[in-house]
């Protein structure tokens, strides 16, 4: 799960650089959701 969080973080950063719009928000939302799952 930790590796997946790092991967999503990288994807989110990539989206911020290329197209900081809807894709960014989706990536960040998915990252938060996965982190919450990992913590529980």
mmCIF file of N, CA and C in Angstrom:
data_model
loop_
_atom_site.group_PDB
_atom_site.id
_atom_site.type_symbol
_atom_site.label_atom_id
_atom_site.label_comp_id
_atom_site.label_asym_id
_atom_site.label_seq_id
_atom_site.Cartn_x
_atom_site.Cartn_y
_atom_site.Cartn_z
ATOM 1 N N UNK A 1 0.841 -1.200 0.000
ATOM 2 C CA UNK A 1 0.000 0.000 0.000
ATOM 3 C C UNK A 1 0.873 1.245 0.000
ATOM 4 N N UNK A 2 2.012 1.171 0.723
ATOM 5 C CA UNK A 2 2.902 2.332 0.793
ATOM 6 C C UNK A 2 3.447 2.658 -0.596
ATOM 7 N N UNK A 3 3.813 1.610 -1.339
ATOM 8 C CA UNK A 3 4.338 1.805 -2.687
ATOM 9 C C UNK A 3 3.279 2.440 -3.581
ATOM 10 N N UNK A 4 2.026 2.033 -3.391
ATOM 11 C CA UNK A 4 0.943 2.588 -4.192
ATOM 12 C C UNK A 4 0.756 4.068 -3.894
ATOM 13 N N UNK A 5 0.905 4.450 -2.623
ATOM 14 C CA UNK A 5 0.772 5.854 -2.244
ATOM 15 C C UNK A 5 1.859 6.678 -2.919
ATOM 16 N N UNK A 6 3.080 6.147 -2.941
ATOM 17 C CA UNK A 6 4.187 6.852 -3.584
ATOM 18 C C UNK A 6 3.909 6.988 -5.079
ATOM 19 N N UNK A 7 3.378 5.920 -5.682
ATOM 20 C CA UNK A 7 3.073 5.938 -7.109
ATOM 21 C C UNK A 7 2.016 6.987 -7.413
ATOM 22 N N UNK A 8 0.955 7.018 -6.602
ATOM 23 C CA UNK A 8 -0.109 7.992 -6.813
ATOM 24 C C UNK A 8 0.402 9.400 -6.606
ATOM 25 N N UNK A 9 1.309 9.570 -5.647
ATOM 26 C CA UNK A 9 1.881 10.884 -5.399
ATOM 27 C C UNK A 9 2.660 11.347 -6.624
ATOM 28 N N UNK A 10 3.392 10.426 -7.239
ATOM 29 C CA UNK A 10 4.142 10.748 -8.449
ATOM 30 C C UNK A 10 3.202 11.113 -9.585
ATOM 31 N N UNK A 11 2.114 10.368 -9.733
ATOM 32 C CA UNK A 11 1.121 10.648 -10.769
ATOM 33 C C UNK A 11 0.485 12.007 -10.515
ATOM 34 N N UNK A 12 0.170 12.282 -9.259
ATOM 35 C CA UNK A 12 -0.437 13.564 -8.909
ATOM 36 C C UNK A 12 0.489 14.715 -9.236
ATOM 37 N N UNK A 13 1.758 14.551 -8.916
ATOM 38 C CA UNK A 13 2.744 15.596 -9.210
ATOM 39 C C UNK A 13 2.846 15.799 -10.709
ATOM 40 N N UNK A 14 2.846 14.714 -11.477
ATOM 41 C CA UNK A 14 2.923 14.787 -12.937
ATOM 42 C C UNK A 14 1.732 15.555 -13.490
ATOM 43 N N UNK A 15 0.538 15.278 -12.946
ATOM 44 C CA UNK A 15 -0.668 15.959 -13.400
ATOM 45 C C UNK A 15 -0.625 17.440 -13.062
ATOM 46 N N UNK A 16 -0.045 17.782 -11.906
ATOM 47 C CA UNK A 16 0.062 19.186 -11.513
ATOM 48 C C UNK A 16 0.914 19.942 -12.523
ATOM 49 N N UNK A 17 1.982 19.292 -12.982
ATOM 50 C CA UNK A 17 2.905 19.938 -13.914
ATOM 51 C C UNK A 17 2.279 20.070 -15.297
ATOM 52 N N UNK A 18 1.587 19.027 -15.753
ATOM 53 C CA UNK A 18 1.091 18.998 -17.121
ATOM 54 C C UNK A 18 -0.277 19.649 -17.264
ATOM 55 N N UNK A 19 -1.177 19.325 -16.362
ATOM 56 C CA UNK A 19 -2.547 19.847 -16.487
ATOM 57 C C UNK A 19 -3.163 20.003 -15.097
ATOM 58 N N UNK A 20 -2.908 21.138 -14.442
ATOM 59 C CA UNK A 20 -3.388 21.354 -13.064
ATOM 60 C C UNK A 20 -4.875 21.688 -13.013
ATOM 61 N N UNK A 21 -5.701 20.729 -13.369
ATOM 62 C CA UNK A 21 -7.143 20.978 -13.356
ATOM 63 C C UNK A 21 -7.869 19.814 -12.699
ATOM 64 N N UNK A 22 -8.802 19.231 -13.423
ATOM 65 C CA UNK A 22 -9.629 18.158 -12.876
ATOM 66 C C UNK A 22 -8.786 16.931 -12.531
ATOM 67 N N UNK A 23 -7.848 16.579 -13.403
ATOM 68 C CA UNK A 23 -7.014 15.400 -13.165
ATOM 69 C C UNK A 23 -6.228 15.537 -11.876
ATOM 70 N N UNK A 24 -5.770 16.753 -11.586
ATOM 71 C CA UNK A 24 -5.032 16.994 -10.344
ATOM 72 C C UNK A 24 -5.907 16.693 -9.141
ATOM 73 N N UNK A 25 -7.133 17.217 -9.174
ATOM 74 C CA UNK A 25 -8.051 17.018 -8.051
ATOM 75 C C UNK A 25 -8.374 15.544 -7.869
ATOM 76 N N UNK A 26 -8.561 14.831 -8.981
ATOM 77 C CA UNK A 26 -8.865 13.400 -8.908
ATOM 78 C C UNK A 26 -7.686 12.641 -8.312
ATOM 79 N N UNK A 27 -6.483 12.970 -8.763
ATOM 80 C CA UNK A 27 -5.289 12.281 -8.270
ATOM 81 C C UNK A 27 -5.103 12.530 -6.785
ATOM 82 N N UNK A 28 -5.282 13.773 -6.367
ATOM 83 C CA UNK A 28 -5.120 14.106 -4.952
ATOM 84 C C UNK A 28 -6.193 13.422 -4.117
ATOM 85 N N UNK A 29 -7.412 13.376 -4.634
ATOM 86 C CA UNK A 29 -8.507 12.729 -3.902
ATOM 87 C C UNK A 29 -8.220 11.240 -3.732
ATOM 88 N N UNK A 30 -7.760 10.600 -4.798
ATOM 89 C CA UNK A 30 -7.439 9.172 -4.733
ATOM 90 C C UNK A 30 -6.297 8.925 -3.762
ATOM 91 N N UNK A 31 -5.329 9.841 -3.740
ATOM 92 C CA UNK A 31 -4.197 9.694 -2.827
ATOM 93 C C UNK A 31 -4.664 9.752 -1.381
ATOM 94 N N UNK A 32 -5.528 10.707 -1.083
ATOM 95 C CA UNK A 32 -6.050 10.846 0.278
ATOM 96 C C UNK A 32 -6.842 9.607 0.675
ATOM 97 N N UNK A 33 -7.654 9.107 -0.237
ATOM 98 C CA UNK A 33 -8.466 7.917 0.044
ATOM 99 C C UNK A 33 -7.568 6.722 0.351
ATOM 100 N N UNK A 34 -6.531 6.524 -0.468
ATOM 101 C CA UNK A 34 -5.637 5.381 -0.261
ATOM 102 C C UNK A 34 -4.864 5.514 1.038
ATOM 103 N N UNK A 35 -4.450 6.727 1.375
ATOM 104 C CA UNK A 35 -3.732 6.934 2.636
ATOM 105 C C UNK A 35 -4.647 6.599 3.807
ATOM 106 N N UNK A 36 -5.901 7.020 3.724
ATOM 107 C CA UNK A 36 -6.857 6.725 4.793
ATOM 108 C C UNK A 36 -7.050 5.222 4.941
ATOM 109 N N UNK A 37 -7.095 4.508 3.819
ATOM 110 C CA UNK A 37 -7.248 3.048 3.859
ATOM 111 C C UNK A 37 -6.019 2.410 4.491
ATOM 112 N N UNK A 38 -4.847 2.959 4.186
ATOM 113 C CA UNK A 38 -3.602 2.390 4.703
ATOM 114 C C UNK A 38 -3.503 2.588 6.208
ATOM 115 N N UNK A 39 -4.010 3.713 6.687
ATOM 116 C CA UNK A 39 -3.935 4.018 8.117
ATOM 117 C C UNK A 39 -4.868 3.114 8.913
ATOM 118 N N UNK A 40 -6.044 2.830 8.374
ATOM 119 C CA UNK A 40 -7.035 2.034 9.103
ATOM 120 C C UNK A 40 -6.586 0.584 9.255
#
